[in-house]
Short mmCIF file of C-alpha atoms and ligand atoms in Angstrom, two decimals:
data_model
loop_
_atom_site.label_atom_id
_atom_site.label_comp_id
_atom_site.label_asym_id
_atom_site.label_seq_id
_atom_site.Cartn_x
_atom_site.Cartn_y
_atom_site.Cartn_z
CA MET D 1 16.43 -5.32 30.20
CA SER D 2 19.20 -3.34 28.51
CA TRP D 3 21.91 -4.76 26.28
CA GLY D 4 24.57 -4.57 28.95
CA GLN D 5 22.59 -6.69 31.35
CA GLY D 6 22.04 -10.37 31.62
CA PHE D 7 25.55 -11.70 31.18
CA ASN D 8 28.66 -11.94 33.24
CA ARG D 9 31.27 -9.73 31.63
CA ARG D 10 34.24 -10.87 33.66
CA SER D 11 33.66 -14.55 33.08
CA PHE D 12 33.15 -13.86 29.37
CA ILE D 13 36.46 -12.02 29.08
CA LYS D 14 38.25 -14.73 31.02
CA GLY D 15 36.55 -17.58 29.19
CA ALA D 16 37.16 -16.13 25.76
CA GLY D 17 40.79 -15.35 26.51
CA LEU D 18 40.29 -11.78 25.36
CA THR D 19 41.88 -8.53 26.31
CA ALA D 20 39.31 -5.78 26.45
CA VAL D 21 40.35 -2.39 25.19
CA ALA D 22 38.37 0.30 26.94
CA GLY D 23 40.30 2.09 29.61
CA ALA D 24 43.56 0.72 28.26
CA SER D 25 46.12 3.41 27.56
CA GLY D 26 46.49 2.13 24.02
CA ILE D 27 44.70 -0.52 22.00
CA ALA D 28 47.91 -1.43 20.20
CA GLU D 29 49.24 -2.99 23.40
CA ALA D 30 45.85 -4.41 24.35
CA VAL D 31 45.39 -6.30 21.11
CA ASN D 32 47.57 -9.29 21.54
CA VAL D 33 47.38 -11.20 18.29
CA ASP D 34 49.03 -14.50 17.61
CA ALA D 35 51.79 -13.63 15.11
CA ALA D 36 51.05 -16.76 13.10
CA LEU D 37 47.65 -15.31 12.24
CA ILE D 38 49.00 -12.25 10.52
CA PRO D 39 50.18 -12.41 6.96
CA GLU D 40 53.30 -10.51 5.84
CA PRO D 41 53.21 -6.91 7.01
CA ALA D 42 51.97 -4.66 4.25
CA ARG D 43 54.78 -2.52 2.87
CA GLY D 44 54.60 1.02 1.59
CA LYS D 45 54.91 4.66 2.48
CA TYR D 46 51.93 4.64 4.84
CA ASP D 47 51.58 2.25 7.77
CA PHE D 48 48.04 0.86 7.61
CA ASP D 49 49.08 -2.02 9.87
CA GLU D 50 49.35 0.44 12.77
CA VAL D 51 46.60 -0.09 15.35
CA TYR D 52 45.54 3.53 15.81
CA ASP D 53 43.84 4.17 19.15
CA ARG D 54 40.52 5.99 18.70
CA VAL D 55 39.10 5.23 22.15
CA GLY D 56 38.11 8.34 24.08
CA THR D 57 37.56 10.56 21.02
CA ASP D 58 33.74 10.28 21.09
CA CYS D 59 33.85 8.22 17.93
CA TYR D 60 30.79 6.21 17.01
CA LYS D 61 32.74 3.11 15.99
CA TRP D 62 34.52 2.56 19.31
CA ASP D 63 33.19 4.86 22.03
CA LYS D 64 29.52 4.50 21.18
CA GLN D 65 29.79 0.69 21.24
CA ILE D 66 31.71 0.83 24.52
CA ASN D 67 28.88 2.96 25.92
CA ILE D 68 26.26 0.47 24.73
CA PHE D 69 27.94 -2.82 25.55
CA GLY D 70 30.48 -1.90 28.25
CA GLY D 71 34.18 -1.30 27.69
CA GLU D 72 35.19 -4.72 28.92
CA ASN D 73 33.12 -6.36 26.18
CA ILE D 74 34.32 -4.50 23.11
CA VAL D 75 37.55 -5.86 21.67
CA VAL D 76 37.07 -4.99 17.99
CA PRO D 77 34.03 -2.94 16.92
CA MET D 78 33.41 -3.43 13.18
CA GLY D 79 30.14 -1.64 12.67
CA ILE D 80 29.68 1.89 11.38
CA ALA D 81 31.26 2.62 8.01
CA ASP D 82 34.31 4.69 8.81
CA MET D 83 37.96 3.68 8.98
CA ASP D 84 40.37 3.23 11.89
CA PHE D 85 43.42 4.53 9.99
CA ARG D 86 45.06 7.91 10.42
CA THR D 87 43.93 10.06 7.52
CA ALA D 88 46.48 11.07 4.87
CA PRO D 89 49.26 13.25 6.36
CA VAL D 90 48.68 15.96 3.72
CA VAL D 91 45.12 16.33 5.03
CA THR D 92 46.27 16.71 8.63
CA ASN D 93 48.93 19.21 7.57
CA ALA D 94 46.43 21.29 5.61
CA LEU D 95 44.08 21.34 8.61
CA LEU D 96 46.90 22.30 11.00
CA LYS D 97 47.89 25.13 8.72
CA ARG D 98 44.33 26.48 8.61
CA ILE D 99 43.91 26.14 12.37
CA GLY D 100 46.98 28.34 12.78
CA HIS D 101 44.86 31.20 11.50
CA GLU D 102 42.70 31.98 14.51
CA ASN D 103 39.58 33.34 12.88
CA TRP D 104 36.47 31.35 11.98
CA GLY D 105 34.28 33.89 10.30
CA TYR D 106 32.14 33.21 7.23
CA ILE D 107 33.92 31.65 4.29
CA ASP D 108 33.59 32.56 0.64
CA VAL D 109 34.08 29.04 -0.77
CA PRO D 110 37.13 29.35 -3.04
CA PRO D 111 36.86 28.20 -6.68
CA SER D 112 39.78 25.85 -5.98
CA TYR D 113 37.39 23.66 -3.94
CA LYS D 114 35.14 22.83 -6.88
CA GLU D 115 38.21 22.58 -9.11
CA SER D 116 39.54 19.80 -6.86
CA ILE D 117 36.24 17.90 -7.26
CA ILE D 118 36.29 18.38 -11.02
CA SER D 119 39.91 17.34 -11.37
CA TRP D 120 39.48 14.20 -9.20
CA ASN D 121 36.45 12.94 -11.10
CA LYS D 122 38.07 13.57 -14.47
CA ARG D 123 41.47 12.17 -13.54
CA ARG D 124 40.23 8.98 -11.94
CA TYR D 125 37.01 8.21 -13.74
CA GLY D 126 36.82 10.30 -16.90
CA VAL D 127 33.72 12.14 -15.62
CA GLU D 128 33.47 15.68 -17.02
CA ILE D 129 31.85 18.08 -14.56
CA GLU D 130 31.43 21.85 -14.93
CA PRO D 131 31.57 24.08 -11.80
CA ASP D 132 27.93 25.13 -12.22
CA GLN D 133 26.85 21.47 -12.26
CA ILE D 134 27.95 21.03 -8.62
CA LEU D 135 25.99 21.81 -5.46
CA ASN D 136 27.62 21.62 -2.03
CA ALA D 137 26.04 19.75 0.87
CA ASN D 138 26.98 19.02 4.44
CA GLY D 139 26.81 15.27 3.91
CA VAL D 140 25.57 12.80 1.33
CA ASN D 141 22.50 12.04 3.42
CA PRO D 142 21.54 15.75 3.60
CA ALA D 143 22.13 15.95 -0.18
CA ILE D 144 19.72 13.05 -0.75
CA LEU D 145 17.18 14.68 1.55
CA SER D 146 17.37 17.90 -0.50
CA ILE D 147 16.87 15.96 -3.73
CA LEU D 148 13.86 14.11 -2.33
CA ARG D 149 12.35 17.39 -1.15
CA ALA D 150 12.66 18.69 -4.70
CA PHE D 151 11.30 15.65 -6.53
CA SER D 152 9.22 13.54 -4.18
CA PRO D 153 6.10 15.10 -2.66
CA ARG D 154 5.22 13.97 0.85
CA GLY D 155 3.50 10.60 0.80
CA SER D 156 4.98 9.60 -2.56
CA LYS D 157 7.16 6.49 -3.02
CA VAL D 158 10.94 6.36 -3.19
CA ILE D 159 12.62 3.18 -4.37
CA VAL D 160 15.67 1.61 -2.73
CA GLN D 161 17.30 -1.63 -3.84
CA ALA D 162 17.22 -3.85 -0.79
CA PRO D 163 19.14 -4.89 1.18
CA ALA D 164 19.98 -1.19 1.28
CA TYR D 165 22.00 1.24 3.41
CA ALA D 166 19.91 1.85 6.55
CA SER D 167 20.00 5.66 6.40
CA PHE D 168 18.23 5.65 3.04
CA TYR D 169 15.15 4.47 4.95
CA TYR D 170 15.51 7.24 7.56
CA THR D 171 16.13 9.93 4.94
CA ILE D 172 13.06 8.88 2.96
CA GLU D 173 11.07 9.03 6.17
CA ASP D 174 12.52 12.48 6.97
CA ALA D 175 11.31 13.65 3.56
CA GLY D 176 7.81 12.49 4.49
CA CYS D 177 7.92 9.82 1.77
CA VAL D 178 7.32 6.09 1.72
CA VAL D 179 9.95 3.42 0.99
CA ALA D 180 9.33 1.01 -1.89
CA GLU D 181 11.85 -1.84 -1.93
CA ASN D 182 13.13 -3.23 -5.22
CA HIS D 183 14.46 -6.59 -4.06
CA LEU D 184 17.94 -7.62 -5.11
CA ARG D 185 18.14 -11.33 -6.04
CA GLN D 186 20.91 -13.66 -5.04
CA VAL D 187 22.17 -15.74 -7.95
CA ASP D 188 25.07 -18.11 -7.17
CA GLY D 189 26.01 -16.00 -4.17
CA ARG D 190 26.05 -12.72 -6.11
CA TYR D 191 23.39 -10.05 -5.81
CA GLU D 192 21.63 -9.01 -9.02
CA MET D 193 19.08 -6.35 -9.86
CA ASP D 194 15.55 -7.57 -10.53
CA PHE D 195 14.25 -5.34 -13.33
CA ASP D 196 10.85 -7.05 -13.64
CA HIS D 197 10.27 -6.41 -9.97
CA LEU D 198 11.44 -2.83 -10.41
CA GLU D 199 8.93 -2.23 -13.21
CA SER D 200 6.19 -3.79 -11.10
CA ILE D 201 6.63 -1.46 -8.12
CA ILE D 202 6.76 1.82 -10.06
CA ASP D 203 3.39 3.57 -10.17
CA HIS D 204 2.05 7.09 -10.75
CA ASP D 205 3.21 8.04 -7.28
CA THR D 206 6.84 6.93 -7.59
CA ASN D 207 9.19 9.82 -8.33
CA ALA D 208 12.69 8.83 -7.26
CA LEU D 209 15.01 5.84 -6.92
CA ILE D 210 18.15 5.81 -4.79
CA LEU D 211 20.86 3.80 -6.53
CA CYS D 212 23.93 2.85 -4.53
CA ASN D 213 27.11 2.09 -6.50
CA PRO D 214 29.22 0.41 -5.21
CA GLN D 215 26.37 -0.96 -3.16
CA ASN D 216 26.16 -0.76 0.61
CA PRO D 217 25.83 -3.39 2.13
CA THR D 218 26.39 -6.05 -0.57
CA GLY D 219 29.51 -4.44 -2.08
CA ASN D 220 28.32 -4.90 -5.68
CA CYS D 221 29.87 -2.72 -8.37
CA TRP D 222 27.06 -2.45 -10.92
CA SER D 223 27.92 -3.11 -14.56
CA ARG D 224 27.34 -0.65 -17.40
CA GLU D 225 24.57 -2.97 -18.69
CA ASP D 226 22.79 -3.08 -15.32
CA LEU D 227 23.00 0.68 -14.94
CA THR D 228 21.79 1.26 -18.48
CA THR D 229 18.78 -1.03 -18.06
CA LEU D 230 17.92 0.57 -14.74
CA GLY D 231 18.41 4.03 -16.24
CA GLU D 232 16.19 3.29 -19.23
CA ILE D 233 13.38 2.00 -17.02
CA CYS D 234 13.58 4.99 -14.69
CA THR D 235 13.73 7.50 -17.55
CA ARG D 236 10.78 5.90 -19.37
CA ARG D 237 8.75 5.76 -16.14
CA ARG D 238 9.75 9.31 -15.06
CA VAL D 239 11.58 8.25 -11.93
CA VAL D 240 14.58 10.45 -11.06
CA VAL D 241 17.75 8.47 -10.27
CA ILE D 242 19.81 9.57 -7.27
CA ALA D 243 23.15 7.85 -7.82
CA ASP D 244 24.88 7.61 -4.44
CA GLU D 245 28.50 6.86 -5.37
CA ILE D 246 30.09 7.65 -2.01
CA HIS D 247 31.92 4.28 -1.96
CA CYS D 248 33.27 4.62 -5.53
CA ASP D 249 36.93 4.85 -4.60
CA PHE D 250 36.92 1.36 -3.03
CA VAL D 251 36.98 -1.20 -5.80
CA ASN D 252 38.67 -4.58 -5.45
CA LYS D 253 41.12 -5.93 -8.01
CA GLY D 254 39.53 -7.11 -11.24
CA GLN D 255 36.38 -5.04 -10.63
CA LYS D 256 35.21 -1.73 -12.04
CA TYR D 257 33.14 1.21 -10.92
CA VAL D 258 31.02 2.71 -13.69
CA PRO D 259 29.96 6.29 -12.86
CA TYR D 260 26.30 6.84 -13.72
CA GLU D 261 27.24 10.02 -15.60
CA THR D 262 29.34 8.01 -18.05
CA LEU D 263 26.37 6.04 -19.40
CA ASP D 264 25.89 6.44 -23.15
CA ASP D 265 22.30 7.63 -23.27
CA GLU D 266 22.19 11.37 -22.62
CA ALA D 267 18.50 11.25 -21.62
CA VAL D 268 19.33 8.64 -18.96
CA VAL D 269 22.23 10.72 -17.63
CA ARG D 270 20.12 13.90 -17.59
CA ASN D 271 17.57 12.09 -15.47
CA SER D 272 20.07 11.71 -12.62
CA ILE D 273 21.87 13.46 -9.81
CA THR D 274 25.06 11.93 -8.38
CA THR D 275 26.04 12.31 -4.71
CA LYS D 276 29.62 11.94 -3.46
CA SER D 277 32.17 13.14 -0.95
CA THR D 278 35.69 12.54 0.34
CA SER D 279 34.23 11.23 3.59
CA LYS D 280 34.56 7.49 2.91
CA SER D 281 37.69 7.59 0.77
CA PHE D 282 39.79 9.70 3.13
CA ASN D 283 37.89 9.07 6.36
CA LEU D 284 36.58 12.61 6.69
CA ALA D 285 32.96 11.89 7.66
CA ALA D 286 33.09 14.22 10.66
CA THR D 287 33.98 17.20 8.45
CA LYS D 288 30.46 17.15 6.99
CA CYS D 289 31.42 18.14 3.49
CA ALA D 290 29.87 16.54 0.41
CA TYR D 291 28.57 17.42 -3.05
CA MET D 292 26.10 16.47 -5.73
CA HIS D 293 26.39 16.99 -9.45
CA SER D 294 24.08 16.69 -12.43
CA ARG D 295 24.16 17.50 -16.14
CA ASN D 296 20.57 18.63 -15.83
CA ALA D 297 20.45 22.35 -14.97
CA ASP D 298 16.69 22.20 -14.39
CA TYR D 299 17.12 19.50 -11.77
CA LEU D 300 19.76 21.53 -9.94
CA ALA D 301 17.60 24.66 -10.12
CA ARG D 302 14.70 22.71 -8.66
CA ILE D 303 16.84 21.46 -5.77
CA LYS D 304 18.04 25.02 -5.06
CA ALA D 305 14.47 26.32 -5.22
CA THR D 306 13.22 23.89 -2.58
CA GLY D 307 15.41 25.18 0.24
CA HIS D 308 18.62 23.20 -0.24
CA ASN D 309 21.34 24.22 2.22
CA ASP D 310 24.45 24.75 0.08
CA ALA D 311 26.72 25.51 3.05
CA VAL D 312 29.89 23.57 3.78
CA ASN D 313 32.27 24.16 6.67
CA THR D 314 35.74 25.65 6.38
CA LEU D 315 37.64 22.68 7.75
CA GLY D 316 35.70 20.36 5.45
CA ILE D 317 36.70 22.39 2.44
CA VAL D 318 40.36 22.44 3.49
CA ALA D 319 40.43 18.70 4.19
CA SER D 320 38.54 17.72 1.05
CA GLU D 321 40.66 19.87 -1.22
CA ALA D 322 43.91 18.53 0.25
CA ALA D 323 42.62 14.97 -0.10
CA TYR D 324 41.54 15.23 -3.73
CA ASN D 325 44.56 17.28 -4.80
CA GLU D 326 47.39 15.69 -2.84
CA ALA D 327 46.44 12.39 -1.21
CA GLU D 328 45.97 10.16 -4.24
CA ASP D 329 49.06 8.09 -3.39
CA TRP D 330 47.65 7.46 0.10
CA LEU D 331 44.39 6.16 -1.33
CA ASP D 332 46.23 4.14 -3.97
CA GLN D 333 48.07 2.32 -1.19
CA LEU D 334 44.97 1.99 0.98
CA VAL D 335 42.62 0.40 -1.56
CA PRO D 336 44.83 -2.69 -2.15
CA TYR D 337 45.41 -2.92 1.60
CA ILE D 338 41.66 -3.24 2.17
CA ASP D 339 41.41 -5.67 -0.73
CA GLY D 340 44.13 -7.64 1.08
CA ASN D 341 42.04 -7.57 4.27
CA MET D 342 39.18 -9.00 2.22
CA ASP D 343 41.36 -11.80 0.81
CA PHE D 344 42.62 -12.55 4.29
CA ALA D 345 39.09 -12.58 5.73
CA GLU D 346 37.74 -14.72 2.89
CA LYS D 347 40.40 -17.40 3.44
CA TYR D 348 40.02 -17.25 7.20
CA ILE D 349 36.23 -17.49 7.16
CA ASN D 350 36.21 -20.33 4.64
CA GLU D 351 38.82 -22.34 6.49
CA LYS D 352 38.18 -21.63 10.15
CA ILE D 353 34.81 -20.07 10.90
CA ARG D 354 31.81 -22.29 11.27
CA HIS D 355 28.22 -21.28 10.53
CA ILE D 356 29.15 -18.05 8.70
CA ASN D 357 29.30 -17.83 4.90
CA TRP D 358 30.64 -15.01 2.82
CA VAL D 359 31.38 -14.17 -0.78
CA LYS D 360 34.03 -11.45 -1.14
CA PRO D 361 32.45 -8.27 -2.53
CA GLU D 362 33.50 -6.29 -5.59
CA GLY D 363 33.80 -2.94 -3.84
CA THR D 364 33.37 -0.94 -0.58
CA TYR D 365 35.18 -1.95 2.61
CA LEU D 366 32.14 -3.79 3.90
CA ALA D 367 31.57 -7.52 4.25
CA TRP D 368 27.98 -8.74 4.08
CA LEU D 369 28.07 -11.96 6.07
CA ASP D 370 25.49 -14.72 5.85
CA VAL D 371 24.95 -15.69 9.49
CA SER D 372 21.68 -17.56 9.02
CA GLU D 373 23.23 -20.84 10.18
CA LEU D 374 24.72 -19.19 13.26
CA ALA D 375 21.37 -17.51 14.04
CA GLU D 376 19.71 -20.90 13.88
CA ARG D 377 22.36 -22.54 16.11
CA ILE D 378 22.06 -19.95 18.88
CA GLY D 379 18.25 -19.78 18.71
CA ALA D 380 18.30 -16.10 17.73
CA ALA D 381 14.64 -16.06 16.63
CA GLU D 382 13.48 -17.49 19.97
CA MET D 383 15.73 -15.09 21.88
CA ALA D 384 14.29 -12.12 19.99
CA ALA D 385 10.71 -13.32 20.57
CA GLU D 386 11.42 -13.72 24.28
CA TYR D 387 13.02 -10.26 24.49
CA ASN D 388 10.11 -8.65 22.68
CA ARG D 389 7.57 -10.32 24.98
CA ASN D 390 9.30 -8.84 28.04
CA ARG D 391 10.52 -5.52 26.72
CA GLY D 392 9.54 -2.27 28.40
CA PRO D 393 7.40 0.35 26.68
CA ASP D 394 10.47 2.46 25.79
CA GLU D 395 12.59 -0.37 24.49
CA ILE D 396 12.76 -1.00 20.77
CA GLU D 397 11.77 -4.29 19.22
CA LYS D 398 14.72 -6.61 18.58
CA SER D 399 15.30 -8.88 15.60
CA PRO D 400 17.12 -12.24 15.48
CA GLU D 401 20.06 -10.31 13.94
CA HIS D 402 20.20 -8.13 17.07
CA MET D 403 20.61 -11.37 18.99
CA VAL D 404 23.48 -12.44 16.74
CA GLU D 405 25.07 -9.04 17.37
CA LYS D 406 24.69 -9.58 21.10
CA TYR D 407 26.02 -13.13 20.88
CA LEU D 408 29.15 -12.01 19.03
CA VAL D 409 29.77 -9.13 21.44
CA GLU D 410 29.37 -11.40 24.44
CA ASN D 411 31.34 -14.32 23.07
CA ALA D 412 33.86 -12.71 20.75
CA GLY D 413 34.08 -9.05 21.80
CA VAL D 414 33.27 -8.13 18.18
CA GLN D 415 30.44 -5.76 17.28
CA LEU D 416 28.90 -6.07 13.82
CA ASN D 417 25.88 -4.26 12.37
CA ASP D 418 22.69 -6.30 12.41
CA GLY D 419 21.27 -7.09 8.97
CA TYR D 420 17.74 -6.20 10.04
CA ARG D 421 18.41 -2.49 9.55
CA TYR D 422 19.14 -3.00 5.82
CA GLY D 423 15.57 -3.93 4.99
CA HIS D 424 14.41 -6.78 2.77
CA GLY D 425 17.18 -9.38 2.47
CA GLY D 426 18.79 -8.29 5.72
CA ALA D 427 17.49 -11.29 7.66
CA GLY D 428 20.26 -13.75 8.52
CA HIS D 429 22.98 -11.21 7.70
CA MET D 430 25.46 -9.00 9.52
CA ARG D 431 27.67 -6.26 8.09
CA MET D 432 31.35 -6.28 9.01
CA ASN D 433 33.58 -3.26 8.36
CA LEU D 434 37.08 -4.31 7.26
CA ALA D 435 38.64 -0.84 7.08
CA THR D 436 41.03 -1.39 9.93
CA SER D 437 44.49 -2.71 10.64
CA ARG D 438 44.90 -6.31 9.50
CA LYS D 439 45.94 -7.10 13.08
CA LEU D 440 42.47 -6.16 14.29
CA VAL D 441 40.80 -8.05 11.44
CA ALA D 442 42.80 -11.13 12.46
CA LYS D 443 41.94 -10.66 16.13
CA ALA D 444 38.24 -10.26 15.37
CA LEU D 445 38.09 -13.29 13.10
CA ASP D 446 40.00 -15.41 15.56
CA ASN D 447 37.59 -14.46 18.33
CA ILE D 448 34.59 -15.11 16.09
CA ALA D 449 36.03 -18.53 15.19
CA SER D 450 36.19 -19.43 18.90
CA ALA D 451 32.69 -18.11 19.50
CA THR D 452 31.14 -20.01 16.62
CA ARG D 453 32.82 -23.25 17.70
CA LYS D 454 30.71 -22.99 20.85
CA ALA D 455 27.46 -22.39 18.97
C1 PLP J 501 25.83 4.60 0.72
C2 PLP J 501 26.06 5.69 1.72
N1 PLP J 501 25.56 6.91 1.51
C3 PLP J 501 25.73 7.91 2.40
C4 PLP J 501 26.43 7.70 3.57
C5 PLP J 501 26.55 8.81 4.57
O1 PLP J 501 27.17 9.92 4.02
P1 PLP J 501 27.32 11.26 4.86
O2 PLP J 501 28.02 10.91 6.14
O3 PLP J 501 28.16 12.13 3.97
O4 PLP J 501 25.96 11.80 5.07
C6 PLP J 501 26.97 6.44 3.84
C7 PLP J 501 27.68 6.18 5.10
O5 PLP J 501 27.89 5.06 5.50
C8 PLP J 501 26.78 5.41 2.89
O6 PLP J 501 27.27 4.18 3.08
#
């Protein structure tokens, strides 16, 4: 049985009162949202309320889900972590200008590229970086893989703080290493680090820890105290810290992002490598252009010596440089817009959606929903067990969260990422991406409200 089978698409669309998007000439027309649902239009230079049609561009967020679930079933996909907005106009203009030059030979990466990284980090966060402390990479995941290859011999343990971004698990596996999960604890709805547990899982064979700040999927922005305690443990136990700060530009009002490199203890800072890119902040993931930096020259030399690929592509350089140098006002309008989506979603979920609980996060554009009640109501565990009993040899095992995903696609037209893929603590959770027009957020929540009323 494949995902697309086993339910009647037409009757679902009709019954749910939805308008499916695939095949429509534009999703803006297809998404017919009750005006009363939408708060005041956001004002400003850039129109983030625009429903920008990405269907038919081979994008993972829309087209991939349409391929999996059928176009008539996908109304609002809210899975993979990229954004539906047009990127900043200065980025598009810079790319158009470069495309006007019709030669794509090898590039000698201009010093201005690293200067844009240095200036951004200093301007926004007070982080001082020297050009020779930066290594290029064609993605944050490839950067992490290079670091693991340098520090973590095959078979050794790499710590992630779970629930953790799914690709950390795959990257650790690609490096031939073994995942060790440091469980995050939930205290009054907020996730906290468990330092005793961290100490207990470090052994002679544990060489690296991947820190995520702000954290995907919980959205936590870790405090200076948390980072210092974690840093002291890792330094004392000789565990290198890989600080993945790719989500750092998305911080909700009243919250703060503390860059790992700004910690007070020089030994702690020198025991780390930070990974970043413009890909989340300016929606440039497809340009495959990222960087890592460290104050420890020996660490960087070691990464270079173990076959790190320092190449970045021309269009990525152009886009990244334009973003960091000229698109700050775009991001400064976007971040409060997403925060506004979060406020809107928080109110809506609390007031109108049954069986789903959520505490607004401190950062990222991701919502980590507690769907354990919904899973229970729809019998997700039994559905998964039944599926797994009957699945073919080539079909992957499904979790109860996969069944919640299926339920919400079938009954709401909304695709969310199943919590199962985020490791320990992922059970009973789904991740919802709120980096889209508020109209689509409203449509999705309204559809989910109807679906959960039936559960
Ligand atoms: C925490 C984190 N790190 C890395 C990545 C992927 O980065 P890249 O596409 O540059 O490899 C993501 C994407 O969602 C992420 O959330």
